[in-house]
Coordinates of C-alpha atoms and ligand atoms in Angstrom, one line a residue:
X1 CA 0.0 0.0 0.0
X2 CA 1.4 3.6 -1.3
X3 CA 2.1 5.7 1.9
X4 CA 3.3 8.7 0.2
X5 CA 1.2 12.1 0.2
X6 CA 1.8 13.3 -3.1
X7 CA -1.2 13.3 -5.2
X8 CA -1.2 11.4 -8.4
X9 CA -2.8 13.8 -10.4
X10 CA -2.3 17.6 -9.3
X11 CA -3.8 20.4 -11.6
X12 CA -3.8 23.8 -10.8
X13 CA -5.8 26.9 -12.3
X14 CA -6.6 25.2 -15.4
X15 CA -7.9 27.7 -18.2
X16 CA -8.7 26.7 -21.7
X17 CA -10.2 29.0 -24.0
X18 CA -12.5 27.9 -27.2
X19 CA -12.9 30.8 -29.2
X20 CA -13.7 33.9 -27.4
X21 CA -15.6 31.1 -24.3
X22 CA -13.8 30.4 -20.9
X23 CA -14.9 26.9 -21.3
X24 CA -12.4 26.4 -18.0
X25 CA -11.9 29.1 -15.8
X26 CA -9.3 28.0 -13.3
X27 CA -10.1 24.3 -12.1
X28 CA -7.7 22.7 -9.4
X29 CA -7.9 19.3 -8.1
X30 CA -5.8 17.0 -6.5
X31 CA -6.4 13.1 -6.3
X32 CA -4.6 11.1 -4.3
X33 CA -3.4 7.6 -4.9
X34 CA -6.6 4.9 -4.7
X35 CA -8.9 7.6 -5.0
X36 CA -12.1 7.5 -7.2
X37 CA -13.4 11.1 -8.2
X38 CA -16.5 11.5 -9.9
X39 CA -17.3 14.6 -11.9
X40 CA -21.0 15.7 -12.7
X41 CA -21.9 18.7 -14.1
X42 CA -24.1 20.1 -17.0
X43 CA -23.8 19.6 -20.4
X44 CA -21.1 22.8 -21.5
X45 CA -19.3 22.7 -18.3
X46 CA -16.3 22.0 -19.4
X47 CA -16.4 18.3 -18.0
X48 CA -14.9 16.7 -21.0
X49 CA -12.8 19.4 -22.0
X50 CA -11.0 19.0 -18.2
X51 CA -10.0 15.2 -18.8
X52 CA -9.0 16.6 -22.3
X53 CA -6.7 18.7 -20.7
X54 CA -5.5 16.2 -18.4
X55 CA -4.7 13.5 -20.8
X56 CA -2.9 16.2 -23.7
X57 CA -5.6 15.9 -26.0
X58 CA -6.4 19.6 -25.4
X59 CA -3.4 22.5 -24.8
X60 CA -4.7 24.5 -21.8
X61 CA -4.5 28.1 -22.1
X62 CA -3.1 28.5 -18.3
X63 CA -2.1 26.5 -15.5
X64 CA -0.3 23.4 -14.3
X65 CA -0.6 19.7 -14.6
X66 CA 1.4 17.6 -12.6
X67 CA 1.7 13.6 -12.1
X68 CA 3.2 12.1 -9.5
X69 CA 4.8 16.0 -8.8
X70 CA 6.0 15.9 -12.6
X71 CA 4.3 18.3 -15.2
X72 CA 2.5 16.5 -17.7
X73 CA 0.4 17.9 -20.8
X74 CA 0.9 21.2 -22.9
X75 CA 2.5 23.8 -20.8
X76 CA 0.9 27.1 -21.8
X77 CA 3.4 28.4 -24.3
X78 CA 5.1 25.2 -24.8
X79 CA 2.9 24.0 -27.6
X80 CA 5.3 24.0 -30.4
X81 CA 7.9 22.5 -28.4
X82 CA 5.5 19.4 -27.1
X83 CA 4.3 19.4 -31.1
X84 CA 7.5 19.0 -32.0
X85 CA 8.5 15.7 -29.7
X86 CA 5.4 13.4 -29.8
X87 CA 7.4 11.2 -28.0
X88 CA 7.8 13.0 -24.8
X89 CA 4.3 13.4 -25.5
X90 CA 3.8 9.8 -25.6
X91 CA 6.2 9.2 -22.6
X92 CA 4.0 11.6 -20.5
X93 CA 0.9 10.0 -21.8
X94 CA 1.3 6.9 -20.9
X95 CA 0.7 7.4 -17.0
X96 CA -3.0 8.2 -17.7
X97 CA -5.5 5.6 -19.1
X98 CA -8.7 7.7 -21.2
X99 CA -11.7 5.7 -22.3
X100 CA -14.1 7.3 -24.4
X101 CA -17.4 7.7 -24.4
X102 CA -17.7 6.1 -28.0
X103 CA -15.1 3.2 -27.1
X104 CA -12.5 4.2 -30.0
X105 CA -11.5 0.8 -31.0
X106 CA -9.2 0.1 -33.7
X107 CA -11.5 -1.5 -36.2
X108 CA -9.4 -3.3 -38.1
X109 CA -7.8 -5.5 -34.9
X110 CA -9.2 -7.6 -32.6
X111 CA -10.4 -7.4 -29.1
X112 CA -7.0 -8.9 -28.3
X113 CA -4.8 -6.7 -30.6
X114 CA -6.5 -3.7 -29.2
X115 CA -5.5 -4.3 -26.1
X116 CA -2.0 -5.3 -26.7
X117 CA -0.9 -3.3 -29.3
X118 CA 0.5 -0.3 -27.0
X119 CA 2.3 -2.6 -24.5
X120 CA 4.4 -3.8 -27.9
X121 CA 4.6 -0.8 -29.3
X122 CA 4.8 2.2 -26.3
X123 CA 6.4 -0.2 -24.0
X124 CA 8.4 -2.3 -26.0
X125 CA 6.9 -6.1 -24.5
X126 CA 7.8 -8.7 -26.5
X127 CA 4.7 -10.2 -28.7
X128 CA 3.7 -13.1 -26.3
X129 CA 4.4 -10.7 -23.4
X130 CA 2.1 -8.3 -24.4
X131 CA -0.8 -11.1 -25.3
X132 CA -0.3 -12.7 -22.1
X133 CA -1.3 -9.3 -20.6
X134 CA -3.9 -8.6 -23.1
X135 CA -5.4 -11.8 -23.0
X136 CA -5.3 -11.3 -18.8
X137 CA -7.4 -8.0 -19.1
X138 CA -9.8 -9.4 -21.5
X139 CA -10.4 -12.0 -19.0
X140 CA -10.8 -9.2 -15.7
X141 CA -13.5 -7.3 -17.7
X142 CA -15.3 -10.7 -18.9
X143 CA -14.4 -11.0 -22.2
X144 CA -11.6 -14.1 -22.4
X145 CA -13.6 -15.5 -24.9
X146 CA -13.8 -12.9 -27.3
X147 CA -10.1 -11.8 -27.6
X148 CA -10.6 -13.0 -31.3
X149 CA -13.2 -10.9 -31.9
X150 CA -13.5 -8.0 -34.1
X151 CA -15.3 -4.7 -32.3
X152 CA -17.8 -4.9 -35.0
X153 CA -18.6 -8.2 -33.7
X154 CA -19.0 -6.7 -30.3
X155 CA -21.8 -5.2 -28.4
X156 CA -21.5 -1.5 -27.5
X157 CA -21.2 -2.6 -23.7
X158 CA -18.4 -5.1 -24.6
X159 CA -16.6 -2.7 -27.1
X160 CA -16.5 -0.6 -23.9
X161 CA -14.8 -3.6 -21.6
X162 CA -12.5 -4.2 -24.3
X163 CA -11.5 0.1 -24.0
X164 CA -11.2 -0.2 -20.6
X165 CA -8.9 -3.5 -20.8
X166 CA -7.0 -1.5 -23.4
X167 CA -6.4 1.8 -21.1
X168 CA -5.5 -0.5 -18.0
X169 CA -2.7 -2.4 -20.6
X170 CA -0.4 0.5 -19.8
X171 CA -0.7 0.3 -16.2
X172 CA -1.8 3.7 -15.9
X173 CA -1.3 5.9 -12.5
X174 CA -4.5 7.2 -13.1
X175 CA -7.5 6.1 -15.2
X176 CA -10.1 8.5 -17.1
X177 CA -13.7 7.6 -18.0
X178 CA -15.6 10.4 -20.0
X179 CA -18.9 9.2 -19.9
X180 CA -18.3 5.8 -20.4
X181 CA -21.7 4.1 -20.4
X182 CA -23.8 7.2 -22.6
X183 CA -23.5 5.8 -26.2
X184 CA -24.5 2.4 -24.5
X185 CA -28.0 1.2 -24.7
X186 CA -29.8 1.1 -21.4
X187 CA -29.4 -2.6 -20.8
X188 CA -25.6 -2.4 -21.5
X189 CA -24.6 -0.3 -18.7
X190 CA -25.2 -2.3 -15.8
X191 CA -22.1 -4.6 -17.4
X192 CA -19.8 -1.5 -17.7
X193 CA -20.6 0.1 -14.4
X194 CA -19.5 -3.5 -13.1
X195 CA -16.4 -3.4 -14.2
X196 CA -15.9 0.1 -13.4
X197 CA -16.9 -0.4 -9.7
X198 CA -14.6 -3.5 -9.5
X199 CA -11.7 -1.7 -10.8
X200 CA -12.2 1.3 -7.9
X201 CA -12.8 -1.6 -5.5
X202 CA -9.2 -3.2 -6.0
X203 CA -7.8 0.6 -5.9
X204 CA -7.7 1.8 -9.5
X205 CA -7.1 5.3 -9.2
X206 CA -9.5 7.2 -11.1
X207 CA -11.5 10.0 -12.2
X208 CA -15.3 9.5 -13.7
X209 CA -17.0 11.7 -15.5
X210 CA -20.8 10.0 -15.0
X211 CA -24.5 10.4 -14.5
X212 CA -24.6 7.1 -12.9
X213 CA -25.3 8.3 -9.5
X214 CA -25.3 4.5 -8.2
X215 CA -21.7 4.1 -9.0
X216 CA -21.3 7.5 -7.2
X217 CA -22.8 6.6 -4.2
X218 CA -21.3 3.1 -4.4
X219 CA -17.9 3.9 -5.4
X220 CA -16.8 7.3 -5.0
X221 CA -14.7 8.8 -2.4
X222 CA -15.2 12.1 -3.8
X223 CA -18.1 13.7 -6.0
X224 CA -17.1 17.1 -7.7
X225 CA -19.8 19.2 -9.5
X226 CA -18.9 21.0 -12.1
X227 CA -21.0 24.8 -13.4
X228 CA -19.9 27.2 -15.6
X229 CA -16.0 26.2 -16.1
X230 CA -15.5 25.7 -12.2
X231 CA -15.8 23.2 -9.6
X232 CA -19.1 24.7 -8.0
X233 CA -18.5 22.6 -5.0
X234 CA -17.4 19.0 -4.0
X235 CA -17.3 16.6 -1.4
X236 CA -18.5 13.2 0.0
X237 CA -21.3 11.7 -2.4
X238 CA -23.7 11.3 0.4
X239 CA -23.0 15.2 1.5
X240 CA -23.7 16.4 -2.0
X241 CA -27.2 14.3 -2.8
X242 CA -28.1 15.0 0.3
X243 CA -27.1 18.3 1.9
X244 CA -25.5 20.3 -0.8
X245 CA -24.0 24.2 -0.5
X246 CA -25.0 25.4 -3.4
X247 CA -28.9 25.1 -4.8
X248 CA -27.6 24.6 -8.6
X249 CA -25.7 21.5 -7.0
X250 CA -28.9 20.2 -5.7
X251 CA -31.2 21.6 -8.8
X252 CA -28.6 19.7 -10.9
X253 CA -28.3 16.1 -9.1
X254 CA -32.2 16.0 -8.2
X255 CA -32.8 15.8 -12.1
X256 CA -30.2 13.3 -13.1
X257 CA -31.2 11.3 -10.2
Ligands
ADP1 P1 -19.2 19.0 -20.8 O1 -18.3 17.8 -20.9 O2 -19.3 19.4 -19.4 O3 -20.5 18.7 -21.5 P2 -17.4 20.2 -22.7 O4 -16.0 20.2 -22.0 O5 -17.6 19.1 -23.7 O6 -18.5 20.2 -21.5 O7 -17.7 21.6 -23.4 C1 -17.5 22.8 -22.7 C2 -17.8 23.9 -23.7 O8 -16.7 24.0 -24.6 C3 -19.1 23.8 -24.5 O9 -19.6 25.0 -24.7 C4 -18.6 23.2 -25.8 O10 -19.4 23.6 -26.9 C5 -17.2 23.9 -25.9 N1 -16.3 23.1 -26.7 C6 -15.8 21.9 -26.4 N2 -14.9 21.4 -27.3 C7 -14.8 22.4 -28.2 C8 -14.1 22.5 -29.4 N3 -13.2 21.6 -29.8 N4 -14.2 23.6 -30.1 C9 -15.0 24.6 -29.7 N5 -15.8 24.6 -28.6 C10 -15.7 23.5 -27.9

């Protein structure tokens, strides 16, 4: 068990511009090891473009990411430079696990080949290394016996085990779901949500971006609401649904709920 303090993810006044919008306007937030955050918020809050920021698929305008103390992401200013070395890009990358909310599976592979082809490639396993792990993480989210499959031979709920097995594959310090079970079809999400709550059960750190208020209350140690490009206020799940600060808080979880 980690002992250390430092927080695995550590951002600081983040501030992203689209156009002339303050889609962020300074969001900090620290999670520690073994922590599972979950982010609500409504739609145009700047949920997604947060974890965008996080994992480098967005350059924030201001601010600081740091992983485990180290600054990860586009450094405002830096762009060119990161642009310039996608493999320190890569490098940084590689500590943070994203699944989509539309899965993002290489069409073209298999459920198995999806999952190991970034331990080959990023991390350099050998072939039957990195199946050995794939075909491990296939079987933690349930899916051993469709590591042959293509995703177009997958439902939308397996597509998004297979993505999850595929972001765990690097081992991440820190795993990020952006609405992970809102393409799915109602009946699908129950499976995802599974895996999602066994993963924070054996101390995946992570950060959720969900309506799912079950695995909120069930699963996270933290619930953050997002309004406006800022964390309105956050807390204990049980404090938030039940005794919040701020009325948009409680306006906003009574009618997801
Ligand atoms: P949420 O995830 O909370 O729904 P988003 O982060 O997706 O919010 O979006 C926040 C705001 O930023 C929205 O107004 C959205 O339209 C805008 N936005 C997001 N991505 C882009 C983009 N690539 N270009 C322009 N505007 C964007």
């Amino acid at each position: 068990m980690e002992t250390t303090t430092t927080a695995v993810m550590s951002a600081r006044g983040v501030v992203k511009h689209f156009g002339g919008v303050r889609v962020l306007d300074g969001v900090s937030m620290d999670v520690m090891a073994r922590e599972v955050v979950v982010v609500v918020g409504p739609s145009g809050s700047g949920k997604t473009t947060f974890l965008r920021c996080l994992n480098h698929l967005e350059t924030m305008d201001e601010g600081e990411i740091l992983v485990h103390g180290r600054p990860v992401g586009y450094r405002p200013g830096s762009e060119r430079l990161v642009e310039e070395r996608p493999k320190v890009v890569a490098e940084r990358r590689r500590d943070i696990g994203f699944v989509f909310q539309r899965f993002n599976l290489f069409p073209h592979l298999t459920a198995l080949e999806n999952v190991a082809v970034a331990p080959a490639k990023v991390l350099g396993l050998s072939k039957s290394e990195a199946c050995e792990r794939a075909h491990a993480l296939l079987a933690r989210v349930g899916l051993a016996h469709k590591a042959s499959a293509r995703p177009s031979a997958l439902s939308g709920g397996q597509q998004q085990r297979v993505a999850i097995a595929r972001a765990l594959a690097m081992k991440p310090a820190l795993m990020l779901f952006d609405e992970p079970t809102s393409a799915l079809d109602p009946e699908m999400v129950g499976e995802v949500v599974e895996v999602m709550k066994e993963l924070a059960e054996e101390g995946t750190t992570m950060i959720v971006v969900t309506h799912e208020m079950g695995f909120a209350r069930s699963a996270a140690d933290r619930l953050v609401m997002f309004d406006q490009g800022v964390i309105l206020e956050e807390g204990p799940p049980e404090k938030l649904m039940t005794d919040p600060d701020h009325a948009r808080t409680r306006a906003f979880l009574h009618r997801i709920n």
